[in-house]
């Protein structure tokens, strides 16, 4: 009887530990890309990074671990700080594909550090710092969002308005999975394509159907896709 009880106790303990461990984990990622034209085309404006004006392309905002119920973990490990030397081979690509547009102008380290501390540390059981940034860069290439939209005739700066359905349909067709599209508002009050959320499995390798959609800025019925075209030289490096 005593042995039975102790086995039962051990099993119970293992189960409790397993539940505790699982609750530390996460269910999927949101891979979030921003349209620089819309980040900058607001009342708040933006600043180009010290490395120069980014290309007219979607750029990475972040790779965010999430739970299926819509909640999410954040700042999971205060002891794990962003270390540039761990991603030194990725910096050139991060400057291109993950530029910072916040003011004042920065070199990206603060933005990447923020994303690592807030989100990256919550998927550390799956991806170390190098793998986390590498995966995000790979996912951007894999999604190829701008090309996907262009192939569906949705082009930045063409002065047209698009429906949310047409944008979502183009992404579903081109990427193979549905996306959550977030809008912001330009200084004249028009709704514009701001961020695209794609859902990704816990290995950060494959796009999946979103288990739950984020809460956030909805889009108007007519959506602009503003340009982020070639800059005038006096605008470069400075506040717009
Ligand atoms: P999050 O919204 O991901 O929690 O925080 C983003 C933080 O990174 C904010 O403090 C924001 O000012 C900063 N940041 C720096 N560059 C960028 C950028 O290009 N896009 C966005 N969304 N945030 C940026
Ligand atoms: P916002 O309130 O501007 O939509 O989001 C601010 C910041 O909170 C984001 O940049 C991101 O860091 C975090 N955040 C907002 N919504 C979500 C979400 O649904 N999942 C996760 N993981 N983070 C989110």
mmCIF file of C-alpha atoms and ligand atoms in Angstrom:
data_model
loop_
_atom_site.group_PDB
_atom_site.id
_atom_site.type_symbol
_atom_site.label_atom_id
_atom_site.label_comp_id
_atom_site.label_asym_id
_atom_site.label_seq_id
_atom_site.Cartn_x
_atom_site.Cartn_y
_atom_site.Cartn_z
ATOM 1 C CA UNK A 1 0.000 0.000 0.000
ATOM 2 C CA UNK A 2 2.838 2.327 0.991
ATOM 3 C CA UNK A 3 4.694 1.668 -2.313
ATOM 4 C CA UNK A 4 1.477 2.207 -4.293
ATOM 5 C CA UNK A 5 0.980 5.556 -2.581
ATOM 6 C CA UNK A 6 4.537 6.661 -3.234
ATOM 7 C CA UNK A 7 4.275 5.685 -6.942
ATOM 8 C CA UNK A 8 0.995 7.581 -7.177
ATOM 9 C CA UNK A 9 2.587 10.587 -5.501
ATOM 10 C CA UNK A 10 5.538 10.511 -7.913
ATOM 11 C CA UNK A 11 3.211 10.275 -10.928
ATOM 12 C CA UNK A 12 1.197 13.199 -9.617
ATOM 13 C CA UNK A 13 4.365 15.224 -9.093
ATOM 14 C CA UNK A 14 5.564 14.483 -12.641
ATOM 15 C CA UNK A 15 2.178 15.531 -14.019
ATOM 16 C CA UNK A 16 2.225 18.783 -12.033
ATOM 17 C CA UNK A 17 5.744 19.585 -13.235
ATOM 18 C CA UNK A 18 4.722 18.816 -16.822
ATOM 19 C CA UNK A 19 1.749 21.181 -16.560
ATOM 20 C CA UNK A 20 3.986 23.885 -15.077
ATOM 21 C CA UNK A 21 6.535 23.437 -17.868
ATOM 22 C CA UNK A 22 3.899 23.511 -20.602
ATOM 23 C CA UNK A 23 2.361 26.675 -19.187
ATOM 24 C CA UNK A 24 5.804 28.345 -19.532
ATOM 25 C CA UNK A 25 5.786 27.505 -23.206
ATOM 26 C CA UNK A 26 3.832 28.965 -26.111
ATOM 27 C CA UNK A 27 1.566 27.677 -28.869
ATOM 28 C CA UNK A 28 2.588 29.529 -32.026
ATOM 29 C CA UNK A 29 4.247 32.713 -33.276
ATOM 30 C CA UNK A 30 2.897 35.829 -34.890
ATOM 31 C CA UNK A 31 5.379 36.937 -37.511
ATOM 32 C CA UNK A 32 4.660 40.638 -37.932
ATOM 33 C CA UNK A 33 5.840 42.760 -40.820
ATOM 34 C CA UNK A 34 5.335 46.496 -41.191
ATOM 35 C CA UNK A 35 4.926 48.639 -44.290
ATOM 36 C CA UNK A 36 7.453 51.498 -43.842
ATOM 37 C CA UNK A 37 5.362 53.845 -45.991
ATOM 38 C CA UNK A 38 2.499 53.533 -43.500
ATOM 39 C CA UNK A 39 4.728 53.649 -40.412
ATOM 40 C CA UNK A 40 6.068 56.994 -41.669
ATOM 41 C CA UNK A 41 2.872 58.375 -43.229
ATOM 42 C CA UNK A 42 1.173 59.294 -39.959
ATOM 43 C CA UNK A 43 0.974 62.409 -37.824
ATOM 44 C CA UNK A 44 3.804 60.964 -35.728
ATOM 45 C CA UNK A 45 6.147 60.497 -38.726
ATOM 46 C CA UNK A 46 9.390 58.466 -38.510
ATOM 47 C CA UNK A 47 13.181 58.636 -38.700
ATOM 48 C CA UNK A 48 15.334 56.680 -41.116
ATOM 49 C CA UNK A 49 17.967 54.505 -39.499
ATOM 50 C CA UNK A 50 21.565 55.757 -39.313
ATOM 51 C CA UNK A 51 22.439 53.242 -42.031
ATOM 52 C CA UNK A 52 20.199 55.067 -44.513
ATOM 53 C CA UNK A 53 16.733 54.867 -45.965
ATOM 54 C CA UNK A 54 15.456 51.280 -46.103
ATOM 55 C CA UNK A 55 14.287 49.783 -49.371
ATOM 56 C CA UNK A 56 10.652 50.056 -50.421
ATOM 57 C CA UNK A 57 9.716 46.698 -48.972
ATOM 58 C CA UNK A 58 7.927 45.244 -45.968
ATOM 59 C CA UNK A 59 10.243 45.042 -42.972
ATOM 60 C CA UNK A 60 10.162 42.869 -39.903
ATOM 61 C CA UNK A 61 8.533 44.165 -36.721
ATOM 62 C CA UNK A 62 8.845 41.002 -34.723
ATOM 63 C CA UNK A 63 8.415 37.301 -34.131
ATOM 64 C CA UNK A 64 6.093 36.979 -31.156
ATOM 65 C CA UNK A 65 5.297 33.831 -29.190
ATOM 66 C CA UNK A 66 1.577 33.575 -28.449
ATOM 67 C CA UNK A 67 -0.952 31.331 -26.747
ATOM 68 C CA UNK A 68 -3.963 29.827 -28.500
ATOM 69 C CA UNK A 69 -6.309 31.776 -26.198
ATOM 70 C CA UNK A 70 -4.963 35.083 -27.559
ATOM 71 C CA UNK A 71 -2.836 35.979 -24.550
ATOM 72 C CA UNK A 72 0.932 36.029 -24.778
ATOM 73 C CA UNK A 73 4.025 35.780 -22.610
ATOM 74 C CA UNK A 74 6.490 38.649 -22.481
ATOM 75 C CA UNK A 75 9.866 39.523 -20.941
ATOM 76 C CA UNK A 76 10.387 35.900 -19.946
ATOM 77 C CA UNK A 77 14.052 36.005 -18.960
ATOM 78 C CA UNK A 78 15.534 39.226 -17.569
ATOM 79 C CA UNK A 79 18.937 37.489 -17.364
ATOM 80 C CA UNK A 80 19.083 36.928 -21.112
ATOM 81 C CA UNK A 81 19.998 40.234 -22.706
ATOM 82 C CA UNK A 82 20.452 40.950 -26.387
ATOM 83 C CA UNK A 83 24.068 40.377 -27.370
ATOM 84 C CA UNK A 84 25.189 41.852 -30.692
ATOM 85 C CA UNK A 85 28.158 39.484 -30.856
ATOM 86 C CA UNK A 86 25.833 36.471 -31.029
ATOM 87 C CA UNK A 87 24.261 37.762 -34.257
ATOM 88 C CA UNK A 88 27.224 39.598 -35.776
ATOM 89 C CA UNK A 89 26.969 37.582 -39.004
ATOM 90 C CA UNK A 90 23.305 38.633 -39.378
ATOM 91 C CA UNK A 91 23.640 42.363 -38.721
ATOM 92 C CA UNK A 92 23.973 43.396 -42.397
ATOM 93 C CA UNK A 93 20.790 41.505 -43.308
ATOM 94 C CA UNK A 94 18.987 42.762 -40.206
ATOM 95 C CA UNK A 95 19.825 46.336 -41.192
ATOM 96 C CA UNK A 96 18.134 45.668 -44.531
ATOM 97 C CA UNK A 97 15.196 43.511 -43.496
ATOM 98 C CA UNK A 98 14.578 44.608 -39.882
ATOM 99 C CA UNK A 99 15.347 48.366 -39.925
ATOM 100 C CA UNK A 100 14.258 50.694 -37.145
ATOM 101 C CA UNK A 101 12.053 53.604 -38.167
ATOM 102 C CA UNK A 102 11.398 55.090 -34.743
ATOM 103 C CA UNK A 103 12.773 58.503 -33.788
ATOM 104 C CA UNK A 104 15.456 59.478 -33.064
ATOM 105 C CA UNK A 105 17.434 57.622 -35.752
ATOM 106 C CA UNK A 106 19.093 54.494 -34.448
ATOM 107 C CA UNK A 107 21.309 51.691 -35.687
ATOM 108 C CA UNK A 108 18.718 48.988 -34.944
ATOM 109 C CA UNK A 109 20.353 47.541 -31.831
ATOM 110 C CA UNK A 110 17.786 49.123 -29.495
ATOM 111 C CA UNK A 111 14.831 47.839 -31.573
ATOM 112 C CA UNK A 112 16.273 44.316 -31.912
ATOM 113 C CA UNK A 113 17.173 44.321 -28.213
ATOM 114 C CA UNK A 114 13.616 45.308 -27.314
ATOM 115 C CA UNK A 115 12.160 42.555 -29.509
ATOM 116 C CA UNK A 116 14.546 39.972 -28.053
ATOM 117 C CA UNK A 117 13.879 40.973 -24.431
ATOM 118 C CA UNK A 118 10.101 41.229 -24.801
ATOM 119 C CA UNK A 119 9.395 38.341 -27.186
ATOM 120 C CA UNK A 120 12.523 36.359 -28.056
ATOM 121 C CA UNK A 121 13.210 35.375 -24.445
ATOM 122 C CA UNK A 122 9.801 33.648 -24.379
ATOM 123 C CA UNK A 123 10.756 31.182 -27.114
ATOM 124 C CA UNK A 124 14.287 30.552 -25.840
ATOM 125 C CA UNK A 125 13.411 26.912 -25.154
ATOM 126 C CA UNK A 126 13.055 26.491 -28.949
ATOM 127 C CA UNK A 127 15.381 29.118 -30.399
ATOM 128 C CA UNK A 128 18.546 30.694 -29.057
ATOM 129 C CA UNK A 129 19.337 34.297 -29.951
ATOM 130 C CA UNK A 130 21.019 33.519 -33.266
ATOM 131 C CA UNK A 131 18.303 31.066 -34.327
ATOM 132 C CA UNK A 132 15.541 33.523 -33.341
ATOM 133 C CA UNK A 133 16.849 36.302 -35.580
ATOM 134 C CA UNK A 134 17.854 33.917 -38.355
ATOM 135 C CA UNK A 135 14.364 32.361 -38.420
ATOM 136 C CA UNK A 136 12.687 35.758 -38.636
ATOM 137 C CA UNK A 137 14.919 36.726 -41.573
ATOM 138 C CA UNK A 138 14.153 33.405 -43.287
ATOM 139 C CA UNK A 139 10.411 33.861 -42.767
ATOM 140 C CA UNK A 140 10.495 37.273 -44.413
ATOM 141 C CA UNK A 141 12.131 35.762 -47.505
ATOM 142 C CA UNK A 142 9.704 32.869 -47.477
ATOM 143 C CA UNK A 143 6.605 35.109 -47.289
ATOM 144 C CA UNK A 144 7.888 37.519 -49.946
ATOM 145 C CA UNK A 145 4.898 39.748 -49.176
ATOM 146 C CA UNK A 146 5.518 42.678 -51.484
ATOM 147 C CA UNK A 147 5.973 40.392 -54.467
ATOM 148 C CA UNK A 148 2.855 38.455 -53.495
ATOM 149 C CA UNK A 149 0.786 41.649 -53.402
ATOM 150 C CA UNK A 150 2.298 43.004 -56.610
ATOM 151 C CA UNK A 151 1.487 39.737 -58.378
ATOM 152 C CA UNK A 152 -2.146 40.335 -57.449
ATOM 153 C CA UNK A 153 -1.967 43.889 -58.866
ATOM 154 C CA UNK A 154 -1.729 45.529 -55.438
ATOM 155 C CA UNK A 155 1.110 48.033 -55.706
ATOM 156 C CA UNK A 156 2.413 50.696 -53.335
ATOM 157 C CA UNK A 157 1.915 54.297 -54.362
ATOM 158 C CA UNK A 158 -0.512 53.633 -57.194
ATOM 159 C CA UNK A 159 -3.112 55.926 -55.626
ATOM 160 C CA UNK A 160 -5.744 53.186 -55.643
ATOM 161 C CA UNK A 161 -7.889 51.985 -52.772
ATOM 162 C CA UNK A 162 -8.166 48.292 -52.036
ATOM 163 C CA UNK A 163 -10.687 46.247 -50.091
ATOM 164 C CA UNK A 164 -9.500 44.255 -47.088
ATOM 165 C CA UNK A 165 -10.855 41.129 -48.788
ATOM 166 C CA UNK A 166 -8.690 41.658 -51.884
ATOM 167 C CA UNK A 167 -5.531 42.129 -49.785
ATOM 168 C CA UNK A 168 -6.265 39.084 -47.627
ATOM 169 C CA UNK A 169 -7.105 36.975 -50.679
ATOM 170 C CA UNK A 170 -3.808 37.925 -52.369
ATOM 171 C CA UNK A 171 -1.818 36.927 -49.270
ATOM 172 C CA UNK A 172 -3.717 33.675 -48.780
ATOM 173 C CA UNK A 173 -3.098 32.782 -52.419
ATOM 174 C CA UNK A 174 0.585 33.806 -52.430
ATOM 175 C CA UNK A 175 1.719 32.692 -48.967
ATOM 176 C CA UNK A 176 -0.609 29.735 -48.641
ATOM 177 C CA UNK A 177 -2.170 30.826 -45.348
ATOM 178 C CA UNK A 178 -4.456 33.581 -44.233
ATOM 179 C CA UNK A 179 -3.101 36.728 -42.624
ATOM 180 C CA UNK A 180 -4.326 39.321 -40.185
ATOM 181 C CA UNK A 181 -4.083 42.750 -41.760
ATOM 182 C CA UNK A 182 -3.762 45.804 -39.531
ATOM 183 C CA UNK A 183 -4.278 49.368 -40.725
ATOM 184 C CA UNK A 184 -3.341 52.787 -39.442
ATOM 185 C CA UNK A 185 -4.465 56.214 -40.547
ATOM 186 C CA UNK A 186 -2.640 58.757 -42.713
ATOM 187 C CA UNK A 187 -2.675 62.485 -41.854
ATOM 188 C CA UNK A 188 -5.807 62.945 -44.019
ATOM 189 C CA UNK A 189 -7.655 60.225 -42.160
ATOM 190 C CA UNK A 190 -7.393 57.482 -44.805
ATOM 191 C CA UNK A 191 -7.026 53.886 -43.713
ATOM 192 C CA UNK A 192 -3.759 52.387 -44.948
ATOM 193 C CA UNK A 193 -2.088 48.980 -44.933
ATOM 194 C CA UNK A 194 0.238 49.041 -41.909
ATOM 195 C CA UNK A 195 1.101 45.571 -40.604
ATOM 196 C CA UNK A 196 0.614 41.997 -41.724
ATOM 197 C CA UNK A 197 0.519 39.190 -39.154
ATOM 198 C CA UNK A 198 1.262 35.659 -40.339
ATOM 199 C CA UNK A 199 1.046 32.697 -37.991
ATOM 200 C CA UNK A 200 3.995 30.345 -37.691
ATOM 201 C CA UNK A 201 4.555 26.986 -35.978
ATOM 202 C CA UNK A 202 6.661 26.729 -32.799
ATOM 203 C CA UNK A 203 9.781 25.807 -34.777
ATOM 204 C CA UNK A 204 9.419 29.149 -36.599
ATOM 205 C CA UNK A 205 9.685 27.340 -39.924
ATOM 206 C CA UNK A 206 6.201 26.983 -41.392
ATOM 207 C CA UNK A 207 3.254 29.285 -41.854
ATOM 208 C CA UNK A 208 0.099 27.872 -40.296
ATOM 209 C CA UNK A 209 -3.578 28.786 -40.057
ATOM 210 C CA UNK A 210 -3.888 31.307 -37.213
ATOM 211 C CA UNK A 211 -5.257 29.636 -34.052
ATOM 212 C CA UNK A 212 -6.532 33.041 -32.897
ATOM 213 C CA UNK A 213 -6.451 36.548 -34.324
ATOM 214 C CA UNK A 214 -4.909 39.492 -32.511
ATOM 215 C CA UNK A 215 -6.956 42.433 -31.314
ATOM 216 C CA UNK A 216 -6.032 45.714 -32.926
ATOM 217 C CA UNK A 217 -6.585 48.425 -35.453
ATOM 218 C CA UNK A 218 -9.196 47.352 -37.939
ATOM 219 C CA UNK A 219 -9.144 48.544 -41.518
ATOM 220 C CA UNK A 220 -11.610 50.858 -43.197
ATOM 221 C CA UNK A 221 -13.581 49.683 -46.209
ATOM 222 C CA UNK A 222 -11.096 51.397 -48.555
ATOM 223 C CA UNK A 223 -7.410 50.810 -47.876
ATOM 224 C CA UNK A 224 -4.485 52.777 -49.286
ATOM 225 C CA UNK A 225 -1.064 51.287 -49.946
ATOM 226 C CA UNK A 226 1.230 54.338 -49.770
ATOM 227 C CA UNK A 227 4.596 54.482 -51.485
ATOM 228 C CA UNK A 228 7.943 54.458 -49.695
ATOM 229 C CA UNK A 229 9.703 55.503 -52.856
ATOM 230 C CA UNK A 230 13.155 56.940 -53.451
ATOM 231 C CA UNK A 231 13.990 59.622 -50.932
ATOM 232 C CA UNK A 232 14.974 63.207 -51.610
ATOM 233 C CA UNK A 233 18.542 63.570 -50.381
ATOM 234 C CA UNK A 234 17.719 66.191 -47.715
ATOM 235 C CA UNK A 235 15.326 63.770 -46.066
ATOM 236 C CA UNK A 236 17.861 61.042 -45.621
ATOM 237 C CA UNK A 237 18.922 60.143 -42.094
ATOM 238 C CA UNK A 238 16.681 62.842 -40.643
ATOM 239 C CA UNK A 239 13.233 63.173 -39.248
ATOM 240 C CA UNK A 240 10.671 63.385 -42.026
HETATM 241 P P1 LIG B 1 6.458 46.752 -29.487
HETATM 242 O O1 LIG B 1 5.387 47.593 -30.059
HETATM 243 O O2 LIG B 1 7.042 45.717 -30.394
HETATM 244 O O3 LIG B 1 6.297 46.337 -28.090
HETATM 245 O O4 LIG B 1 7.563 47.842 -29.315
HETATM 246 C C1 LIG B 1 8.264 48.377 -30.364
HETATM 247 C C2 LIG B 1 9.299 49.277 -29.725
HETATM 248 O O5 LIG B 1 10.351 49.381 -30.622
HETATM 249 C C3 LIG B 1 8.758 50.661 -29.444
HETATM 250 O O6 LIG B 1 9.403 51.158 -28.305
HETATM 251 C C4 LIG B 1 9.205 51.431 -30.661
HETATM 252 O O7 LIG B 1 9.434 52.779 -30.407
HETATM 253 C C5 LIG B 1 10.495 50.727 -31.012
HETATM 254 N N1 LIG B 1 10.775 50.707 -32.449
HETATM 255 C C6 LIG B 1 11.942 51.082 -32.967
HETATM 256 N N2 LIG B 1 11.895 50.995 -34.304
HETATM 257 C C7 LIG B 1 10.664 50.558 -34.634
HETATM 258 C C8 LIG B 1 10.031 50.265 -35.865
HETATM 259 O O8 LIG B 1 10.581 50.408 -36.962
HETATM 260 N N3 LIG B 1 8.755 49.797 -35.795
HETATM 261 C C9 LIG B 1 8.103 49.638 -34.607
HETATM 262 N N4 LIG B 1 6.839 49.179 -34.638
HETATM 263 N N5 LIG B 1 8.668 49.899 -33.431
HETATM 264 C C10 LIG B 1 9.939 50.363 -33.437
HETATM 265 P P1 LIG B 2 -0.199 47.391 -30.118
HETATM 266 O O1 LIG B 2 -0.930 47.747 -28.886
HETATM 267 O O2 LIG B 2 0.511 48.555 -30.765
HETATM 268 O O3 LIG B 2 -0.966 46.564 -31.100
HETATM 269 O O4 LIG B 2 0.965 46.421 -29.635
HETATM 270 C C1 LIG B 2 2.008 46.868 -28.835
HETATM 271 C C2 LIG B 2 2.976 45.749 -28.628
HETATM 272 O O5 LIG B 2 2.396 44.726 -27.787
HETATM 273 C C3 LIG B 2 3.381 44.982 -29.898
HETATM 274 O O6 LIG B 2 4.388 45.633 -30.588
HETATM 275 C C4 LIG B 2 3.809 43.664 -29.321
HETATM 276 O O7 LIG B 2 5.082 43.775 -28.733
HETATM 277 C C5 LIG B 2 2.775 43.447 -28.243
HETATM 278 N N1 LIG B 2 1.573 42.766 -28.757
HETATM 279 C C6 LIG B 2 0.388 43.351 -29.107
HETATM 280 N N2 LIG B 2 -0.514 42.421 -29.477
HETATM 281 C C7 LIG B 2 0.112 41.226 -29.369
HETATM 282 C C8 LIG B 2 -0.310 39.888 -29.583
HETATM 283 O O8 LIG B 2 -1.457 39.598 -29.948
HETATM 284 N N3 LIG B 2 0.610 38.927 -29.351
HETATM 285 C C9 LIG B 2 1.860 39.197 -28.918
HETATM 286 N N4 LIG B 2 2.691 38.176 -28.718
HETATM 287 N N5 LIG B 2 2.282 40.437 -28.690
HETATM 288 C C10 LIG B 2 1.439 41.450 -28.915
#
